[in-house]
Tab-separated table of C-alpha atoms and ligand atoms in Angstrom:
chain	number	residue	atom	x	y	z
A	14	MET	CA	-15.077	19.504	3.973
A	15	LEU	CA	-16.931	16.253	4.735
A	16	ASN	CA	-17.466	14.946	8.267
A	17	PHE	CA	-14.784	12.542	9.435
A	18	ASP	CA	-13.577	10.362	12.284
A	19	PHE	CA	-9.804	10.261	12.648
A	20	TYR	CA	-8.271	7.524	14.776
A	21	ASN	CA	-4.707	6.279	14.594
A	22	PRO	CA	-3.156	4.615	17.649
A	23	THR	CA	0.099	3.369	16.045
A	24	GLN	CA	3.296	4.486	17.764
A	25	ILE	CA	6.146	5.215	15.344
A	26	LEU	CA	9.759	4.576	16.403
A	27	PHE	CA	11.694	6.348	13.677
A	28	GLY	CA	15.420	6.519	12.966
A	29	GLN	CA	18.685	4.659	12.835
A	30	GLY	CA	19.163	2.158	15.662
A	31	ARG	CA	15.532	2.082	16.747
A	32	ILE	CA	15.127	-1.710	16.397
A	33	ALA	CA	16.813	-1.939	19.809
A	34	ASP	CA	13.758	-0.206	21.278
A	35	LEU	CA	11.596	-3.246	20.569
A	36	ASN	CA	12.694	-4.170	24.063
A	37	LYS	CA	10.670	-1.233	25.420
A	38	VAL	CA	7.454	-1.751	23.470
A	39	ILE	CA	6.953	-5.533	23.622
A	40	PRO	CA	5.879	-6.961	26.993
A	41	ALA	CA	8.851	-8.517	28.780
A	42	GLU	CA	7.099	-11.849	29.395
A	43	ALA	CA	5.639	-12.201	25.897
A	44	HIS	CA	6.033	-15.303	23.766
A	45	VAL	CA	6.642	-13.565	20.429
A	46	LEU	CA	5.835	-14.964	16.999
A	47	MET	CA	8.242	-13.279	14.594
A	48	LEU	CA	6.885	-13.302	11.043
A	49	TYR	CA	8.910	-12.543	7.956
A	50	GLY	CA	9.215	-13.097	4.214
A	51	GLY	CA	11.679	-14.846	1.959
A	52	GLY	CA	14.853	-14.057	3.864
A	53	SER	CA	15.970	-10.536	2.932
A	54	ILE	CA	16.070	-9.715	6.653
A	55	LYS	CA	18.790	-12.302	7.156
A	56	GLN	CA	21.002	-10.647	4.539
A	57	ASN	CA	20.798	-7.070	5.788
A	58	GLY	CA	21.218	-7.508	9.520
A	59	VAL	CA	17.591	-6.800	10.454
A	60	TYR	CA	17.030	-10.359	11.694
A	61	ASP	CA	20.037	-10.251	14.026
A	62	GLU	CA	19.075	-6.854	15.436
A	63	VAL	CA	15.518	-8.017	16.139
A	64	ILE	CA	16.683	-11.193	17.882
A	65	THR	CA	19.109	-9.174	20.015
A	66	ALA	CA	16.417	-6.639	20.924
A	67	LEU	CA	13.962	-9.357	21.976
A	68	GLY	CA	16.523	-10.550	24.536
A	69	THR	CA	15.277	-13.362	26.761
A	70	ARG	CA	11.709	-13.405	25.453
A	71	LYS	CA	10.548	-16.727	24.044
A	72	ILE	CA	10.562	-16.475	20.228
A	73	THR	CA	8.881	-18.642	17.612
A	74	GLU	CA	9.484	-17.886	13.922
A	75	PHE	CA	7.183	-18.072	10.925
A	76	THR	CA	8.941	-17.523	7.639
A	77	GLY	CA	7.902	-17.570	3.988
A	78	ILE	CA	5.195	-14.907	3.798
A	79	GLU	CA	5.360	-14.194	0.085
A	80	PRO	CA	4.846	-10.917	-1.823
A	81	ASN	CA	1.063	-10.541	-2.169
A	82	PRO	CA	0.604	-12.793	0.877
A	83	SER	CA	-1.577	-15.812	0.349
A	84	TYR	CA	-4.394	-17.008	2.550
A	85	GLU	CA	-2.985	-20.510	2.148
A	86	THR	CA	0.355	-19.516	3.732
A	87	LEU	CA	-1.163	-17.260	6.378
A	88	MET	CA	-3.477	-19.992	7.649
A	89	LYS	CA	-0.387	-22.065	8.498
A	90	ALA	CA	0.651	-19.310	10.896
A	91	VAL	CA	-2.834	-19.283	12.406
A	92	GLU	CA	-2.440	-23.025	13.099
A	93	LEU	CA	0.976	-22.431	14.675
A	94	ILE	CA	-0.548	-19.813	16.982
A	95	LYS	CA	-3.332	-22.158	18.011
A	96	GLN	CA	-0.831	-24.903	18.860
A	97	ASN	CA	1.531	-22.649	20.835
A	98	LYS	CA	0.774	-20.088	23.477
A	99	ILE	CA	1.736	-17.009	21.474
A	100	ASP	CA	1.069	-13.588	23.060
A	101	PHE	CA	2.416	-11.117	20.554
A	102	LEU	CA	3.024	-10.975	16.789
A	103	LEU	CA	5.975	-9.119	15.302
A	104	ALA	CA	5.948	-8.542	11.534
A	105	VAL	CA	9.402	-7.884	10.078
A	106	GLY	CA	9.414	-6.891	6.412
A	107	GLY	CA	7.469	-5.006	3.768
A	108	GLY	CA	3.772	-4.486	3.221
A	109	SER	CA	3.158	-8.144	2.454
A	110	VAL	CA	4.497	-9.363	5.796
A	111	ILE	CA	2.663	-6.634	7.716
A	112	ASP	CA	-0.615	-7.194	5.850
A	113	GLY	CA	-0.293	-10.930	6.340
A	114	THR	CA	0.290	-10.428	10.060
A	115	LYS	CA	-2.838	-8.270	10.320
A	116	PHE	CA	-4.890	-11.045	8.773
A	117	ILE	CA	-3.283	-13.647	11.046
A	118	ALA	CA	-3.927	-11.431	14.103
A	119	ALA	CA	-7.618	-11.266	13.238
A	120	ALA	CA	-7.981	-14.844	11.979
A	121	ALA	CA	-6.391	-16.359	15.117
A	122	LEU	CA	-9.219	-14.954	17.249
A	123	PHE	CA	-11.988	-15.252	14.660
A	124	GLU	CA	-14.950	-17.245	15.892
A	125	GLY	CA	-16.482	-18.285	12.563
A	126	ASP	CA	-15.549	-21.503	10.738
A	127	ASP	CA	-13.456	-20.095	7.897
A	128	PRO	CA	-11.496	-16.855	8.349
A	129	TRP	CA	-11.707	-16.170	4.602
A	130	VAL	CA	-15.086	-14.655	5.503
A	131	ILE	CA	-13.038	-11.778	6.956
A	132	MET	CA	-11.964	-10.934	3.409
A	133	GLU	CA	-15.415	-11.437	1.941
A	134	LYS	CA	-16.856	-8.986	4.484
A	135	ARG	CA	-13.841	-6.643	4.038
A	136	GLY	CA	-13.086	-6.814	7.763
A	137	ASN	CA	-16.488	-5.629	8.997
A	138	ASN	CA	-16.882	-8.870	10.954
A	139	VAL	CA	-13.574	-8.544	12.871
A	140	THR	CA	-14.339	-7.892	16.539
A	141	LYS	CA	-10.876	-8.518	17.990
A	142	ALA	CA	-7.295	-9.233	16.959
A	143	MET	CA	-4.058	-10.296	18.606
A	144	PRO	CA	-1.652	-7.499	19.535
A	145	PHE	CA	1.101	-6.940	16.992
A	146	GLY	CA	3.816	-4.541	15.943
A	147	SER	CA	6.070	-4.200	12.927
A	148	VAL	CA	9.617	-3.521	11.786
A	149	LEU	CA	9.300	-1.990	8.326
A	150	THR	CA	11.931	-2.723	5.669
A	151	LEU	CA	10.202	-1.398	2.520
A	152	PRO	CA	8.538	2.026	2.405
A	153	ALA	CA	5.527	1.762	0.086
A	154	THR	CA	2.189	0.582	1.370
A	155	GLY	CA	1.658	2.552	4.581
A	156	SER	CA	0.584	-0.729	6.195
A	157	GLU	CA	2.900	0.074	9.114
A	158	MET	CA	0.548	2.837	10.258
A	159	ASN	CA	-2.882	1.862	8.980
A	160	ASN	CA	-5.505	-0.780	9.678
A	161	GLY	CA	-5.793	-2.325	6.210
A	162	GLY	CA	-4.434	-5.462	4.594
A	163	VAL	CA	-4.587	-7.205	1.232
A	164	VAL	CA	-4.673	-11.006	1.002
A	165	THR	CA	-4.707	-13.305	-2.030
A	166	ARG	CA	-6.489	-16.643	-2.111
A	167	LYS	CA	-4.456	-18.401	-4.751
A	168	SER	CA	-6.892	-21.246	-5.350
A	169	ILE	CA	-9.558	-18.851	-6.652
A	170	LYS	CA	-7.210	-16.090	-7.924
A	171	ALA	CA	-8.840	-13.511	-5.665
A	172	LYS	CA	-6.863	-10.590	-4.201
A	173	MET	CA	-8.991	-8.698	-1.700
A	174	ALA	CA	-8.584	-5.886	0.819
A	175	PHE	CA	-9.901	-5.671	4.372
A	176	SER	CA	-9.668	-3.196	7.207
A	177	SER	CA	-10.635	-3.100	10.857
A	178	ARG	CA	-10.007	-0.720	13.698
A	179	HIS	CA	-8.642	-3.768	15.591
A	180	CYS	CA	-5.837	-4.146	13.029
A	181	PHE	CA	-3.615	-1.131	13.612
A	182	PRO	CA	-0.073	-2.118	14.595
A	183	GLN	CA	0.611	-1.119	18.208
A	184	PHE	CA	3.928	0.255	17.013
A	185	SER	CA	6.150	0.272	13.946
A	186	VAL	CA	9.909	0.675	13.797
A	187	LEU	CA	11.094	2.688	10.791
A	188	ASP	CA	14.880	2.601	10.425
A	189	PRO	CA	15.792	4.159	7.049
A	190	THR	CA	19.189	2.392	6.975
A	191	LYS	CA	17.334	-0.927	6.680
A	192	THR	CA	16.056	0.140	3.255
A	193	TYR	CA	19.564	0.481	1.756
A	194	THR	CA	19.481	-3.125	0.520
A	195	LEU	CA	16.267	-2.763	-1.464
A	196	PRO	CA	16.674	-3.724	-5.126
A	197	ALA	CA	16.008	-0.864	-7.583
A	198	ARG	CA	12.735	-2.508	-8.574
A	199	GLN	CA	11.411	-2.224	-5.019
A	200	ILE	CA	12.646	1.360	-4.597
A	201	GLY	CA	10.663	2.265	-7.714
A	202	ASN	CA	7.650	0.241	-6.659
A	203	GLY	CA	7.619	1.919	-3.257
A	204	ALA	CA	7.690	5.449	-4.635
A	205	VAL	CA	4.993	4.699	-7.215
A	206	ASP	CA	2.701	2.944	-4.724
A	207	ALA	CA	2.931	5.879	-2.304
A	208	PHE	CA	2.364	8.334	-5.169
A	209	VAL	CA	-0.781	6.529	-6.249
A	210	HIS	CA	-2.074	6.303	-2.664
A	211	ILE	CA	-1.885	10.071	-2.458
A	212	MET	CA	-3.597	10.469	-5.835
A	213	GLU	CA	-6.469	8.150	-4.848
A	214	GLN	CA	-7.241	10.478	-1.932
A	215	TYR	CA	-6.409	13.840	-3.551
A	216	LEU	CA	-7.382	13.629	-7.210
A	217	THR	CA	-11.189	13.534	-6.940
A	218	TYR	CA	-13.244	16.744	-6.756
A	219	PRO	CA	-12.858	19.845	-4.580
A	220	VAL	CA	-14.591	20.008	-1.186
A	221	ASN	CA	-12.690	23.038	0.099
A	222	SER	CA	-10.069	21.117	2.076
A	223	PRO	CA	-6.851	23.133	1.805
A	224	VAL	CA	-5.169	21.368	4.746
A	225	GLN	CA	-5.533	17.923	3.146
A	226	ASP	CA	-4.736	19.244	-0.340
A	227	ARG	CA	-1.556	21.037	0.709
A	228	PHE	CA	-0.420	17.982	2.692
A	229	ALA	CA	-1.051	15.768	-0.348
A	230	GLU	CA	0.744	18.128	-2.722
A	231	GLY	CA	3.719	18.332	-0.335
A	232	LEU	CA	3.945	14.552	-0.208
A	233	LEU	CA	3.725	14.264	-4.012
A	234	LEU	CA	6.468	16.860	-4.471
A	235	THR	CA	8.645	15.040	-1.944
A	236	LEU	CA	8.303	11.769	-3.871
A	237	ILE	CA	9.082	13.517	-7.156
A	238	GLU	CA	12.168	15.202	-5.699
A	239	GLU	CA	13.543	12.407	-3.496
A	240	GLY	CA	12.569	9.218	-5.381
A	241	PRO	CA	15.135	9.478	-8.198
A	242	LYS	CA	17.884	10.315	-5.678
A	243	ALA	CA	17.340	6.965	-3.938
A	244	LEU	CA	17.979	5.164	-7.224
A	245	ILE	CA	21.195	7.096	-7.819
A	246	ASN	CA	22.588	6.961	-4.299
A	247	PRO	CA	20.966	4.104	-2.344
A	248	GLU	CA	22.818	4.888	0.903
A	249	ASP	CA	21.838	8.526	1.306
A	250	TYR	CA	20.262	8.506	4.775
A	251	ASP	CA	18.288	11.716	4.414
A	252	VAL	CA	16.759	10.645	1.115
A	253	ARG	CA	15.746	7.274	2.565
A	254	ALA	CA	14.367	8.887	5.717
A	255	ASN	CA	12.249	11.333	3.735
A	256	LEU	CA	10.922	8.635	1.424
A	257	MET	CA	10.122	6.361	4.335
A	258	TRP	CA	8.144	8.950	6.282
A	259	CYS	CA	6.466	10.128	3.082
A	260	ALA	CA	5.148	6.650	2.246
A	261	THR	CA	3.830	6.267	5.791
A	262	MET	CA	2.088	9.645	5.746
A	263	ALA	CA	0.594	8.837	2.336
A	264	LEU	CA	-1.699	6.186	3.774
A	265	ASN	CA	-2.107	6.605	7.524
A	266	GLY	CA	-5.524	8.221	7.331
A	267	LEU	CA	-4.363	11.819	7.606
A	268	ILE	CA	-4.841	13.054	4.043
A	269	SER	CA	-8.101	11.158	3.547
A	270	THR	CA	-9.848	12.967	6.392
A	271	GLY	CA	-12.922	14.837	5.189
A	272	VAL	CA	-12.322	14.315	1.453
A	273	PRO	CA	-13.833	11.981	-1.191
A	274	GLN	CA	-11.672	8.977	-2.142
A	275	ASP	CA	-11.326	7.123	-5.435
A	276	TRP	CA	-9.437	3.741	-5.212
A	277	ALA	CA	-10.648	2.516	-8.631
A	278	THR	CA	-7.031	2.231	-9.825
A	279	HIS	CA	-6.183	-0.032	-6.881
A	280	MET	CA	-9.185	-2.290	-7.420
A	281	ILE	CA	-8.322	-2.875	-11.097
A	282	GLY	CA	-4.670	-3.263	-10.106
A	283	HIS	CA	-5.517	-6.048	-7.639
A	284	GLU	CA	-7.125	-8.055	-10.459
A	285	LEU	CA	-4.011	-7.598	-12.603
A	286	THR	CA	-1.852	-8.962	-9.796
A	287	ALA	CA	-4.207	-11.862	-9.056
A	288	LEU	CA	-4.406	-12.912	-12.715
A	289	HIS	CA	-0.908	-12.116	-13.961
A	290	ASN	CA	1.286	-11.811	-10.864
A	291	ILE	CA	2.364	-8.277	-11.772
A	292	ASP	CA	3.855	-6.320	-8.821
A	293	HIS	CA	1.284	-4.139	-7.034
A	294	ALA	CA	2.945	-0.823	-7.941
A	295	GLN	CA	3.431	-1.906	-11.547
A	296	THR	CA	-0.313	-2.451	-11.871
A	297	LEU	CA	-0.960	1.050	-10.556
A	298	ALA	CA	1.520	2.596	-12.977
A	299	ILE	CA	-0.331	0.866	-15.821
A	300	VAL	CA	-3.815	1.907	-14.720
A	301	LEU	CA	-3.614	5.405	-13.190
A	302	PRO	CA	-2.543	7.470	-16.239
A	303	SER	CA	-5.388	6.036	-18.333
A	304	MET	CA	-7.818	6.284	-15.427
A	305	LEU	CA	-7.190	10.023	-15.185
A	306	ARG	CA	-7.453	10.501	-18.953
A	307	VAL	CA	-10.736	8.590	-19.241
A	308	ARG	CA	-12.283	10.376	-16.237
A	309	LYS	CA	-10.923	13.804	-17.054
A	310	GLU	CA	-14.306	15.579	-16.982
A	311	GLY	CA	-15.312	14.380	-13.510
A	312	LYS	CA	-11.868	15.245	-12.143
A	313	ARG	CA	-11.212	18.420	-14.141
A	314	ALA	CA	-10.930	20.902	-11.260
A	315	LYS	CA	-8.505	18.740	-9.283
A	316	LEU	CA	-6.495	17.823	-12.382
A	317	LEU	CA	-5.967	21.534	-13.046
A	318	GLN	CA	-4.915	22.053	-9.431
A	319	PHE	CA	-2.521	19.081	-9.726
A	320	ALA	CA	-1.066	20.549	-12.936
A	321	GLU	CA	-0.540	23.954	-11.375
A	322	ARG	CA	0.689	23.098	-7.908
A	323	VAL	CA	2.573	19.844	-8.450
A	324	TRP	CA	3.913	20.276	-11.986
A	325	ASP	CA	4.071	24.075	-12.090
A	326	LEU	CA	2.048	24.263	-15.313
A	327	HIS	CA	0.446	27.646	-15.886
A	328	GLU	CA	0.533	28.135	-19.671
A	329	GLY	CA	-1.777	26.818	-22.382
A	330	ASP	CA	-5.441	25.834	-22.355
A	331	GLU	CA	-6.987	23.598	-19.705
A	332	ASP	CA	-6.893	20.373	-21.680
A	333	SER	CA	-3.249	20.745	-22.614
A	334	ARG	CA	-2.259	21.510	-19.016
A	335	ILE	CA	-4.128	18.413	-17.838
A	336	GLU	CA	-2.542	16.180	-20.477
A	337	THR	CA	0.934	17.527	-19.718
A	338	ALA	CA	0.444	16.874	-15.991
A	339	ILE	CA	-0.645	13.279	-16.605
A	340	SER	CA	2.275	12.724	-19.007
A	341	ARG	CA	4.746	14.142	-16.481
A	342	MET	CA	3.379	11.758	-13.868
A	343	GLN	CA	3.710	8.838	-16.267
A	344	ASP	CA	7.287	9.920	-17.081
A	345	TYR	CA	8.017	9.995	-13.352
A	346	PHE	CA	6.816	6.386	-12.978
A	347	GLU	CA	9.060	5.364	-15.883
A	348	GLN	CA	11.963	7.342	-14.388
A	349	MET	CA	11.498	5.293	-11.218
A	350	GLY	CA	11.849	2.171	-13.365
A	351	VAL	CA	8.170	1.210	-13.318
A	352	LYS	CA	6.721	0.540	-16.772
A	353	THR	CA	3.318	2.022	-17.540
A	354	ARG	CA	1.751	-0.043	-20.354
A	355	LEU	CA	0.102	-3.464	-20.416
A	356	SER	CA	2.292	-4.367	-23.388
A	357	ASP	CA	5.396	-3.785	-21.230
A	358	TYR	CA	4.220	-6.819	-19.239
A	359	GLN	CA	3.367	-8.912	-22.326
A	360	LEU	CA	-0.385	-8.346	-22.007
A	361	GLY	CA	-2.612	-7.462	-24.947
A	362	SER	CA	-6.226	-6.816	-25.865
A	363	ASP	CA	-7.205	-10.465	-25.365
A	364	ASP	CA	-6.339	-10.134	-21.691
A	365	ILE	CA	-8.889	-7.387	-21.007
A	366	ALA	CA	-12.067	-9.506	-20.928
A	367	PRO	CA	-10.825	-11.811	-18.125
A	368	ILE	CA	-9.870	-8.751	-16.041
A	369	LEU	CA	-13.353	-7.305	-16.478
A	370	SER	CA	-14.990	-10.570	-15.599
A	371	ALA	CA	-12.858	-10.814	-12.415
A	372	LEU	CA	-13.968	-7.275	-11.503
A	373	GLU	CA	-17.569	-8.373	-11.990
A	374	THR	CA	-17.111	-11.517	-9.890
A	375	HIS	CA	-15.711	-9.357	-7.086
A	376	ARG	CA	-18.559	-6.842	-7.438
A	377	MET	CA	-16.181	-4.068	-8.509
A	378	VAL	CA	-18.714	-2.620	-10.913
A	379	SER	CA	-19.301	0.882	-9.542
A	380	LEU	CA	-15.943	2.201	-8.393
A	381	GLY	CA	-14.516	5.655	-7.759
A	382	GLU	CA	-15.496	8.690	-5.718
A	383	LYS	CA	-18.806	8.978	-7.576
A	384	ARG	CA	-19.344	5.235	-8.022
A	385	ASP	CA	-19.458	5.860	-11.772
A	386	VAL	CA	-16.558	3.630	-12.812
A	387	THR	CA	-18.637	0.889	-14.375
A	388	LEU	CA	-17.209	-2.148	-16.144
A	389	GLU	CA	-17.505	-0.136	-19.372
A	390	VAL	CA	-15.306	2.625	-17.916
A	391	SER	CA	-12.812	0.029	-16.666
A	392	ARG	CA	-12.745	-1.434	-20.181
A	393	GLN	CA	-11.924	1.981	-21.661
A	394	VAL	CA	-9.161	2.477	-19.081
A	395	LEU	CA	-7.580	-0.889	-19.848
A	396	GLU	CA	-7.815	-0.359	-23.614
A	397	LEU	CA	-6.086	2.981	-23.260
A	398	SER	CA	-3.321	1.253	-21.247
A	399	LEU	CA	-2.449	-1.292	-23.959
B	411	NZQ	O1	10.332	-11.529	1.282
B	411	NZQ	P1	11.624	-10.851	1.466
B	411	NZQ	O2	12.796	-11.751	1.348
B	411	NZQ	O3	11.685	-10.030	2.731
B	411	NZQ	O4	11.828	-9.833	0.216
B	411	NZQ	C1	10.948	-8.759	-0.054
B	411	NZQ	C2	10.036	-9.057	-1.238
B	411	NZQ	O5	10.605	-9.970	-2.122
B	411	NZQ	C3	11.766	-7.600	-0.558
B	411	NZQ	N1	12.277	-6.724	0.509
B	411	NZQ	C4	11.572	-6.099	1.494
B	411	NZQ	N2	12.405	-5.322	2.232
B	411	NZQ	C5	13.641	-5.472	1.719
B	411	NZQ	C6	13.565	-6.360	0.628
B	411	NZQ	N3	14.668	-6.724	-0.081
B	411	NZQ	C7	15.835	-6.182	0.273
B	411	NZQ	N4	15.976	-5.291	1.296
B	411	NZQ	C8	14.902	-4.914	2.040
B	411	NZQ	N5	15.039	-4.006	3.031
B	411	NZQ	O6	10.857	-6.857	-1.352
B	411	NZQ	C9	9.947	-7.744	-1.973
B	411	NZQ	C10	8.562	-7.141	-1.970
B	411	NZQ	O7	8.058	-7.064	-0.654
B	411	NZQ	P2	6.516	-6.755	-0.369
B	411	NZQ	O8	6.322	-6.722	1.093
B	411	NZQ	O9	5.670	-7.688	-1.165
B	411	NZQ	O10	6.314	-5.309	-1.015
B	411	NZQ	P3	5.370	-4.120	-0.608
B	411	NZQ	O11	5.801	-3.470	0.657
B	411	NZQ	O12	5.298	-3.287	-1.817
B	411	NZQ	O13	3.963	-4.795	-0.306
B	411	NZQ	C11	3.077	-5.148	-1.336
B	411	NZQ	C12	1.784	-5.712	-0.755
B	411	NZQ	O14	1.082	-4.713	0.023
B	411	NZQ	C13	-0.258	-4.577	-0.455
B	411	NZQ	C14	-0.106	-4.927	-1.910
B	411	NZQ	O15	-1.344	-5.223	-2.521
B	411	NZQ	C15	0.823	-6.113	-1.869
B	411	NZQ	O16	0.119	-7.290	-1.525
B	411	NZQ	N6	-0.769	-3.247	-0.133
B	411	NZQ	C16	-1.102	-2.991	1.154
B	411	NZQ	C17	-1.709	-1.809	1.540
B	411	NZQ	C18	-2.090	-1.530	2.933
B	411	NZQ	N7	-1.921	-2.454	3.836
B	411	NZQ	O17	-2.562	-0.448	3.254
B	411	NZQ	C19	-2.036	-0.759	0.570
B	411	NZQ	C20	-1.384	-0.935	-0.751
B	411	NZQ	O18	-2.175	-0.269	-1.715
B	411	NZQ	C21	-1.157	-2.346	-1.183
B	411	NZQ	O19	-2.330	-2.861	-1.791
B	412	ZN	ZN1	-1.105	0.580	-3.147
């Protein structure tokens, strides 16, 4: 096992009815900026419950944080904070709203001229951030219990990730009943995103880390077993609760302790979203199967472990077990309603060169756990995904 430093200060308030407990975790005198997306929270009762829980606190609202939150929109919230005496930020929504709030929390206190530098330096230059918490409505990203965020600058078509130890939510409320209204597309996206998060931390090379491996395999099996049930019966509380906690555990730092990490699939996926506005999880479903096929040799030992322990494959030679495991995973993505080929999204071979040149512009030229995913490897992955 590799050395590691595990730190996660986020308090989780889990279960039905927990939005009411916002009253206990937000300072009584706080002027709260409530941030949300396009309005789903007004249709499913989340908005009303939050307002009730905040009681007599002064509330200002910032609405319109879009999926794949844009720097352009988020900077409007930073201005609002500077003009009003806001003490506390409350993100109410999915990963986009929470990520956007993390950026706003850091940008509002940033001392440089242009907070976009936070993204360029991937968060290394963040020295403080405003306090914030979240109410999660879409299990997928793990943003509710990690310190990372992804922001898009539309004007230059750049989608970039940052992280900072100052950007953990103080708390997150996870009420599984608030996910009942998710459209099927977002249920599928959530399960696939969480699945790929686990794979990026698990499917590398062995370092003798059975605790992390068994955790990861348990989370993968949970997604495989529970995901389809959520599509069939959207109001099954236990299914929603298990999926919600699974997505959080997939990216809260626990399973990445002491192990190598990949993330090449995510980096290519971000370019696909920036250039073609494809949903985050859809990009991952396109890239990961090919990524594993192209890099089979470097990942052979873990692919065999994945085949045996997650897909119960024990027969046949090594290569056929590996291929069957990858195909089963791809079938699972499709079963969750997430298409896995570039052509499913009307993209073809002519679209590959611009993706590679965006990767180059963003210095994504040596990705993966061994830094051996060059632009040439990325090209092979994309060609195999056509
Ligand atoms: O905007 P509203 O009206 O709220 O609608 C949203 C949005 O249209 C809707 N929605 C959310 N909860 C709902 C609901 N609709 C009905 N009922 C509910 N309960 O779902 C749509 C998608 O929301 P979004 O927040 O964009 O989705 P997601 O949670 O998948 O977040 C995606 C973003 O997170 C980033 C992605 O790159 C992308 O920008 N990621 C963040 C990570 C992190 N912070 O660690 C890691 C991930 O790898 C990922 O990159
Ligand atoms: Zn992701």
